[in-house]
Short mmCIF file of C-alpha atoms and ligand atoms in Angstrom, two decimals:
data_model
loop_
_atom_site.label_atom_id
_atom_site.label_comp_id
_atom_site.label_asym_id
_atom_site.label_seq_id
_atom_site.Cartn_x
_atom_site.Cartn_y
_atom_site.Cartn_z
CA MET A 1 79.55 101.79 106.75
CA GLU A 2 80.96 103.93 109.54
CA ILE A 3 84.72 103.70 109.79
CA LYS A 4 85.96 103.51 113.36
CA LYS A 5 89.38 101.55 113.23
CA VAL A 6 91.78 102.20 110.31
CA GLY A 7 94.70 99.90 109.47
CA VAL A 8 97.74 101.46 107.74
CA LEU A 9 100.06 98.92 105.99
CA GLY A 10 103.51 100.21 105.41
CA ALA A 11 105.24 102.58 107.92
CA GLY A 12 107.60 104.43 105.60
CA THR A 13 107.19 108.21 105.06
CA MET A 14 103.60 108.01 103.46
CA GLY A 15 102.33 105.28 105.87
CA ALA A 16 103.48 107.20 108.96
CA GLY A 17 102.14 110.42 107.71
CA ILE A 18 98.72 108.68 106.92
CA ALA A 19 98.60 107.02 110.33
CA GLN A 20 99.35 110.54 111.83
CA VAL A 21 96.36 112.34 110.27
CA CYS A 22 93.99 109.46 110.88
CA ILE A 23 95.07 109.43 114.70
CA GLN A 24 94.67 113.12 114.97
CA ALA A 25 91.28 112.85 113.52
CA GLY A 26 90.32 110.47 116.42
CA TYR A 27 90.48 107.02 114.58
CA ASN A 28 91.94 104.09 116.32
CA VAL A 29 94.92 103.13 114.15
CA VAL A 30 96.82 99.83 113.59
CA LEU A 31 100.05 100.66 111.95
CA ILE A 32 101.81 97.62 110.57
CA ASP A 33 105.11 97.12 108.65
CA ILE A 34 106.42 93.64 108.08
CA VAL A 35 109.99 94.72 108.17
CA PRO A 36 111.17 94.86 111.84
CA GLY A 37 112.23 98.24 113.02
CA ILE A 38 110.16 100.38 110.57
CA VAL A 39 107.26 100.83 112.93
CA ASP A 40 109.50 101.91 115.77
CA LYS A 41 111.06 104.45 113.62
CA ALA A 42 107.60 105.57 112.46
CA LEU A 43 106.47 105.85 116.04
CA ALA A 44 109.62 107.90 117.03
CA GLY A 45 108.76 110.28 114.26
CA LEU A 46 105.15 110.69 115.45
CA ASP A 47 106.38 111.51 118.92
CA LYS A 48 108.80 114.02 117.50
CA ALA A 49 106.06 115.64 115.45
CA TRP A 50 103.70 115.80 118.40
CA ALA A 51 106.34 117.19 120.78
CA LYS A 52 106.97 119.89 118.21
CA ALA A 53 103.16 120.58 118.03
CA ILE A 54 103.05 121.06 121.77
CA GLU A 55 106.05 123.31 121.63
CA LYS A 56 104.48 125.51 118.84
CA GLY A 57 101.08 125.62 120.89
CA LYS A 58 99.44 123.70 118.02
CA ALA A 59 98.37 120.75 120.22
CA THR A 60 97.85 120.30 123.99
CA ALA A 61 99.65 117.86 126.01
CA GLU A 62 96.34 116.07 126.79
CA ALA A 63 95.47 115.76 123.13
CA VAL A 64 98.86 114.24 122.37
CA ALA A 65 98.52 111.75 125.43
CA ASN A 66 95.13 110.80 123.80
CA TYR A 67 96.81 110.37 120.29
CA LYS A 68 99.15 107.90 121.94
CA THR A 69 96.40 105.72 123.21
CA LEU A 70 94.74 105.53 119.68
CA VAL A 71 97.79 103.74 117.90
CA THR A 72 98.86 100.17 118.09
CA THR A 73 101.71 98.78 116.01
CA SER A 74 102.65 95.25 114.68
CA THR A 75 104.75 93.57 112.11
CA ASP A 76 101.92 90.79 111.68
CA VAL A 77 99.23 91.55 109.20
CA ASN A 78 96.80 89.25 110.99
CA ASP A 79 96.40 92.24 113.40
CA PHE A 80 94.16 93.95 110.89
CA LYS A 81 91.55 91.39 111.37
CA ASP A 82 89.05 93.86 113.16
CA VAL A 83 89.78 97.10 111.22
CA ASP A 84 87.07 98.70 109.06
CA LEU A 85 89.42 100.23 106.46
CA VAL A 86 93.04 99.33 105.47
CA ILE A 87 95.15 102.01 103.71
CA GLU A 88 98.07 100.31 102.14
CA ALA A 89 101.16 102.40 101.46
CA ILE A 90 103.90 99.92 100.54
CA VAL A 91 106.44 99.60 97.66
CA GLU A 92 105.24 100.84 94.22
CA ASN A 93 105.09 97.32 92.64
CA ILE A 94 102.01 95.77 91.20
CA ASP A 95 102.80 92.28 91.99
CA VAL A 96 103.78 93.11 95.58
CA LYS A 97 100.57 95.15 96.03
CA LYS A 98 98.30 92.38 94.51
CA LYS A 99 99.82 89.91 96.75
CA ALA A 100 99.45 92.00 99.89
CA HIS A 101 95.80 92.81 99.00
CA LYS A 102 95.01 89.16 98.42
CA GLN A 103 96.26 88.42 101.82
CA LEU A 104 94.37 91.47 103.40
CA GLY A 105 91.17 90.18 101.84
CA GLU A 106 91.61 86.96 103.53
CA ILE A 107 92.40 88.41 106.87
CA CYS A 108 90.06 91.43 107.13
CA LYS A 109 86.39 91.11 107.98
CA PRO A 110 84.01 90.78 104.95
CA GLU A 111 82.71 94.42 105.24
CA ALA A 112 86.04 96.09 105.54
CA ILE A 113 87.24 98.38 102.77
CA LEU A 114 90.74 97.94 101.18
CA ALA A 115 92.49 101.13 99.86
CA SER A 116 95.77 101.61 98.15
CA ASN A 117 97.92 104.68 98.18
CA THR A 118 99.43 103.70 94.80
CA SER A 119 101.00 106.64 92.91
CA ALA A 120 99.89 105.54 89.55
CA LEU A 121 99.00 101.78 89.20
CA SER A 122 95.65 100.27 88.12
CA ILE A 123 93.09 100.07 90.95
CA THR A 124 91.10 97.68 88.92
CA GLU A 125 94.02 95.25 88.56
CA ILE A 126 94.95 95.31 92.34
CA ALA A 127 91.16 94.94 93.07
CA ALA A 128 90.80 91.90 90.82
CA ALA A 129 93.46 90.11 93.12
CA THR A 130 91.23 90.54 96.19
CA ASN A 131 88.07 88.66 97.28
CA ARG A 132 86.31 92.11 97.31
CA PRO A 133 86.90 94.14 94.26
CA ASP A 134 83.67 96.25 94.98
CA LYS A 135 85.22 97.23 98.32
CA PHE A 136 88.63 98.30 96.92
CA VAL A 137 89.53 101.91 95.98
CA GLY A 138 92.49 104.11 95.46
CA MET A 139 93.20 106.69 98.15
CA HIS A 140 96.31 108.61 96.97
CA PHE A 141 97.94 111.00 99.42
CA PHE A 142 100.69 113.57 98.90
CA ASN A 143 104.04 114.18 100.47
CA PRO A 144 104.26 115.53 103.35
CA VAL A 145 100.89 113.91 104.23
CA VAL A 146 100.45 116.16 107.26
CA VAL A 147 100.67 119.41 105.11
CA MET A 148 99.25 118.51 101.74
CA LYS A 149 95.52 119.02 101.74
CA LEU A 150 94.56 116.83 98.73
CA VAL A 151 93.60 113.17 98.73
CA GLU A 152 92.68 111.78 95.18
CA VAL A 153 89.99 109.06 95.47
CA ILE A 154 90.03 106.73 92.49
CA PRO A 155 87.43 103.92 91.93
CA GLY A 156 88.30 100.98 89.90
CA ILE A 157 85.72 99.74 87.32
CA VAL A 158 83.98 97.43 89.93
CA THR A 159 84.29 99.68 92.96
CA ALA A 160 80.85 100.26 94.65
CA ASP A 161 79.62 103.69 94.97
CA GLU A 162 79.19 103.08 98.67
CA THR A 163 82.93 102.38 99.13
CA THR A 164 83.80 105.59 97.23
CA GLN A 165 81.52 107.62 99.22
CA THR A 166 82.95 106.02 102.52
CA VAL A 167 86.57 106.91 101.75
CA LEU A 168 85.62 110.43 100.56
CA GLU A 169 84.03 110.93 103.97
CA VAL A 170 87.12 109.54 105.84
CA ALA A 171 89.33 111.82 103.68
CA ARG A 172 87.23 114.92 104.74
CA LYS A 173 87.19 113.77 108.37
CA ILE A 174 91.06 113.67 108.39
CA GLY A 175 91.13 117.21 107.27
CA LYS A 176 91.79 116.65 103.53
CA ASP A 177 89.80 118.16 100.55
CA PRO A 178 89.57 115.20 98.32
CA VAL A 179 89.04 115.03 94.49
CA LEU A 180 87.49 112.16 92.56
CA ALA A 181 89.54 110.87 89.57
CA LYS A 182 88.78 108.24 87.02
CA GLU A 183 91.07 105.38 86.77
CA SER A 184 94.06 106.14 84.53
CA PRO A 185 97.83 106.07 84.91
CA GLY A 186 98.95 108.52 87.57
CA PHE A 187 95.33 109.86 87.98
CA ILE A 188 95.47 113.70 87.98
CA VAL A 189 98.41 115.05 89.95
CA ASN A 190 101.09 112.49 89.07
CA ARG A 191 100.04 112.39 85.37
CA ILE A 192 101.11 116.11 85.28
CA LEU A 193 103.83 116.36 88.09
CA VAL A 194 105.91 113.30 87.29
CA PRO A 195 106.63 114.24 83.50
CA TYR A 196 107.51 117.84 85.00
CA MET A 197 110.06 116.34 87.29
CA ASN A 198 111.35 114.01 84.42
CA GLU A 199 111.73 116.85 82.16
CA ALA A 200 113.73 118.82 84.88
CA ALA A 201 115.96 115.76 85.25
CA ASN A 202 116.49 115.83 81.43
CA VAL A 203 117.35 119.46 81.56
CA TYR A 204 119.97 118.66 84.20
CA GLN A 205 121.24 115.62 82.31
CA GLU A 206 121.71 117.93 79.11
CA GLY A 207 123.81 120.24 81.17
CA ILE A 208 121.58 123.09 80.42
CA ALA A 209 121.82 124.56 83.96
CA THR A 210 123.04 123.40 87.33
CA LEU A 211 120.70 121.77 89.84
CA GLU A 212 120.47 124.78 91.90
CA GLU A 213 119.69 126.98 88.85
CA ILE A 214 116.90 124.59 87.61
CA ASP A 215 115.26 124.59 91.09
CA LYS A 216 115.63 128.29 91.53
CA ALA A 217 114.24 128.92 87.98
CA MET A 218 111.06 126.95 88.73
CA LYS A 219 110.65 128.59 92.07
CA LEU A 220 111.15 132.18 91.00
CA GLY A 221 109.97 131.94 87.50
CA ALA A 222 106.82 129.65 87.84
CA GLY A 223 106.05 130.15 91.62
CA MET A 224 106.55 126.56 92.59
CA PRO A 225 107.09 126.13 96.44
CA MET A 226 110.11 123.98 95.77
CA GLY A 227 112.14 123.08 92.72
CA PRO A 228 111.54 119.89 90.64
CA LEU A 229 114.71 118.14 91.67
CA GLU A 230 114.41 119.06 95.30
CA LEU A 231 110.85 117.71 94.96
CA ALA A 232 112.11 114.45 93.25
CA ASP A 233 114.55 114.02 96.20
CA MET A 234 111.71 114.63 98.78
CA VAL A 235 109.36 112.08 97.06
CA GLY A 236 112.06 109.43 96.47
CA ILE A 237 113.86 109.23 93.06
CA ASP A 238 113.00 105.40 93.00
CA ILE A 239 109.24 106.26 93.17
CA VAL A 240 109.42 108.95 90.61
CA LEU A 241 111.23 106.48 88.25
CA ALA A 242 108.78 103.70 88.79
CA VAL A 243 106.03 106.03 87.82
CA CYS A 244 107.84 107.19 84.71
CA GLU A 245 108.62 103.74 83.66
CA PHE A 246 104.80 102.80 84.34
CA PHE A 247 103.66 105.68 82.03
CA TYR A 248 106.18 104.90 79.39
CA ASN A 249 104.91 101.27 79.26
CA GLU A 250 101.27 101.96 79.72
CA PHE A 251 100.94 104.74 77.28
CA GLY A 252 103.52 103.49 74.84
CA ASP A 253 104.41 107.12 74.14
CA SER A 254 108.03 108.24 73.97
CA LYS A 255 107.17 111.42 75.74
CA TYR A 256 107.26 109.63 78.92
CA ARG A 257 110.74 108.01 78.56
CA PRO A 258 112.38 108.10 81.84
CA SER A 259 115.36 110.36 82.38
CA LEU A 260 118.72 108.85 82.31
CA ALA A 261 119.56 111.01 85.43
CA PHE A 262 116.89 109.17 87.39
CA LYS A 263 118.05 105.79 86.35
CA GLN A 264 121.58 106.59 87.25
CA LYS A 265 120.71 108.06 90.66
CA VAL A 266 118.61 104.83 91.33
CA ARG A 267 121.32 102.46 90.21
CA ALA A 268 123.83 104.30 92.64
CA GLY A 269 121.29 103.94 95.59
CA HIS A 270 120.88 107.79 95.66
CA LEU A 271 117.13 107.89 96.13
CA GLY A 272 116.77 111.30 97.83
CA ARG A 273 116.39 112.46 101.33
CA LYS A 274 115.61 109.03 102.51
CA THR A 275 118.90 107.69 101.71
CA GLY A 276 120.76 110.94 102.63
CA LYS A 277 121.63 111.54 98.88
CA GLY A 278 119.84 112.16 95.75
CA PHE A 279 120.35 115.06 93.40
CA TYR A 280 121.47 116.91 96.68
CA ASP A 281 123.56 115.70 99.55
CA TYR A 282 121.72 115.69 102.89
CA SER A 283 124.38 113.84 104.82
CA LYS A 284 125.95 117.12 106.20
N1 3HC B 301 106.65 116.79 107.38
C1 3HC B 301 105.81 117.35 108.30
N2 3HC B 301 105.60 118.67 108.24
C2 3HC B 301 106.33 119.43 107.26
C3 3HC B 301 107.18 118.79 106.39
C4 3HC B 301 107.37 117.38 106.56
N3 3HC B 301 108.21 116.80 105.69
N4 3HC B 301 107.78 119.90 105.68
C5 3HC B 301 107.35 120.90 106.14
N5 3HC B 301 106.22 120.72 107.17
C6 3HC B 301 105.49 121.72 107.95
C7 3HC B 301 106.42 122.58 108.72
O1 3HC B 301 106.58 122.07 110.01
C8 3HC B 301 105.52 123.79 108.80
O2 3HC B 301 104.52 123.74 109.71
P1 3HC B 301 103.97 124.95 110.58
O3 3HC B 301 103.32 125.78 109.71
O4 3HC B 301 103.20 124.25 111.69
O5 3HC B 301 105.16 125.48 111.17
C9 3HC B 301 104.84 123.89 107.33
O6 3HC B 301 104.80 122.56 106.81
C10 3HC B 301 105.55 124.88 106.35
O7 3HC B 301 106.88 124.39 106.40
P2 3HC B 301 108.18 125.40 105.94
O8 3HC B 301 107.76 126.73 106.39
O9 3HC B 301 109.33 124.71 106.63
O10 3HC B 301 108.42 125.31 104.48
P3 3HC B 301 107.58 125.62 103.27
O11 3HC B 301 106.61 126.73 103.45
O12 3HC B 301 108.57 125.90 102.19
O13 3HC B 301 106.57 124.43 102.91
C11 3HC B 301 106.37 122.29 101.79
C12 3HC B 301 107.28 123.16 102.79
C13 3HC B 301 104.96 122.23 102.33
C14 3HC B 301 107.02 120.95 101.70
C15 3HC B 301 106.36 123.03 100.48
O14 3HC B 301 107.68 123.25 99.97
C16 3HC B 301 105.64 122.35 99.41
O15 3HC B 301 104.33 122.45 99.24
N6 3HC B 301 106.37 121.63 98.49
C17 3HC B 301 105.75 120.89 97.29
C18 3HC B 301 105.25 119.51 97.81
C19 3HC B 301 104.65 118.68 96.77
O16 3HC B 301 104.65 119.04 95.64
N7 3HC B 301 104.23 117.56 97.21
C20 3HC B 301 103.62 116.59 96.35
C21 3HC B 301 104.62 115.57 95.82
S1 3HC B 301 103.94 114.38 94.79
C22 3HC B 301 103.51 113.17 95.76
O17 3HC B 301 103.61 113.18 96.96
C23 3HC B 301 102.75 111.96 95.13
C24 3HC B 301 103.44 110.72 95.10
O18 3HC B 301 102.72 109.57 94.66
C25 3HC B 301 104.67 110.83 94.24
#
């Protein structure tokens, strides 16, 4: 099936980034968030990114004017009724995702594909909540979406091969270099990256080094583009903790036990850059 119109559900950091790359690839995009005000914030962010792209000579004013004609926004999921593909990027909670996809199945046309940007959860389980498990697939993007080249494509056990091939093609069209991963908690990247961030939080919790020293050590000693605690702040400590807890429960292995440092930050509402405070303070 040829994808012409893409719906993006959830206009937070990831949803806004996914919408941006789809628009820039020429797709018509319907960006929806049921929480009022979020889509306006996302649109303002897109305007800012495109103004910067013109300023840097990376996009022409004509191209940006065209991008703006490709996007519509709404707070009503019924506006997904004529899209060919919905990419969902809402809260990392299995019950919320199942409920949302059940509703999307009822609204979208029968041939439409539903994809979830889940960081770790079971694609098969979310698929089973819909009326089209064969047209359901994982499509996992990385933060910042505009910069990171990877999309993990994860079929569930009943996903049709045609569905997988279609989203692989979409991923390539939006300038990404996708990899196919079998369904398993955290797929490839988060299975490796999240325990790494969790261990950095343990090193911090144990007082082995300061925040700055831990991040500096991993940048200068292991060639990481940013330190693990800076990265947790960028991804969102709530998301990292949710993935740690999922691994701990799913694998039943103590090596995935979530760090107390993550739990305390989340309990304090210090979720990282998005709240102005995480391991570091972004309010100044
Ligand atoms: N949004 C959009 N663009 C951004 C950006 C952002 N948040 N941050 C940086 N950029 C752009 C800059 O504008 C710049 O673009 P230009 O080349 O056109 O000028 C380019 O990226 C490079 O930026 P900088 O020179 O400022 O900074 P760096 O070279 O240090 O790169 C980085 C910044 C790309 C964020 C780099 O530090 C990096 O790769 N960090 C690791 C990111 C990572 O690991 N992401 C995966 C997280 S896990 C995840 O998302 C999965 C989830 O399920 C948990």
